[in-house]
XYZ file of C-alpha atoms in Angstrom:
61
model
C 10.653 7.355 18.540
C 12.133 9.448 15.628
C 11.438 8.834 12.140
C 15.539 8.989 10.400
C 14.411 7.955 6.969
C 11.301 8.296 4.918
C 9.820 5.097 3.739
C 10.172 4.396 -0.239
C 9.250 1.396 -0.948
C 11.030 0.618 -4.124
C 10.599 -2.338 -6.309
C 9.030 -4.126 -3.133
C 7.090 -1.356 -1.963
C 3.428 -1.912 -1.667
C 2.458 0.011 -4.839
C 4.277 -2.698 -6.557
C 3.214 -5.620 -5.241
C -0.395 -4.143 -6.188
C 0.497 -3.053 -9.806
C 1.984 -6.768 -10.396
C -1.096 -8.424 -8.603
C -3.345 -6.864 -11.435
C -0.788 -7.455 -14.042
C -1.843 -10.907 -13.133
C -5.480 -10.816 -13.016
C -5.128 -9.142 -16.778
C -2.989 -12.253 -17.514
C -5.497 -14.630 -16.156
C -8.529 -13.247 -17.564
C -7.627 -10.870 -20.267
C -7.827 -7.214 -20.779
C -11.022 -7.724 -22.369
C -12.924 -8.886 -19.476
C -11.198 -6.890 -16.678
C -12.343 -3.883 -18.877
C -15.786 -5.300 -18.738
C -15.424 -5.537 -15.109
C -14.004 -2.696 -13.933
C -16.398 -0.562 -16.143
C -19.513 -2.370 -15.378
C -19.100 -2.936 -11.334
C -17.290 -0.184 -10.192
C -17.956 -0.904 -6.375
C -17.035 -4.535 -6.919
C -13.546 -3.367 -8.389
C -13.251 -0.677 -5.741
C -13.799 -3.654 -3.315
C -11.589 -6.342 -4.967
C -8.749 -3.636 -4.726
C -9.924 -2.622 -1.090
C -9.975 -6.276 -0.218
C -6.311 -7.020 -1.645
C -4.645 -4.311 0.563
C -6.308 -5.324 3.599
C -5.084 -9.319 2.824
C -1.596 -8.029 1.780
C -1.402 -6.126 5.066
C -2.649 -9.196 7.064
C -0.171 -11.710 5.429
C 2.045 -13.415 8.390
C 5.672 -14.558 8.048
């Protein structure tokens, strides 16, 4: 199998999806308390974005 294009993504690439998934979260709880979050549970953060890629990636049409 040969590769004839590089992968980019663009305005549905993953990087997106992920970027407007915590554009939500920030809507839904406020800047504020993500802040709080993020700075005060680091590893909880780490594994709430860990956690979303592996669920995006499982998602079934």
């Amino acid at each position: 199998m040969e590769q004839l294009q590089m992968s980019g993504g663009g305005p549905w690439g993953g990087m997106r999806i992920n970027e407007k998934f915590f554009i939500l979260l920030r809507e839904l709880i406020g800047q504020d308390v993500l802040d709080k979050f993020v700075t005060e549970n680091e590893m909880d953060y780490f594994d709430l974005r860990m956690d979303f890629e592996t669920q995006k990636r499982e998602v079934r049409t």
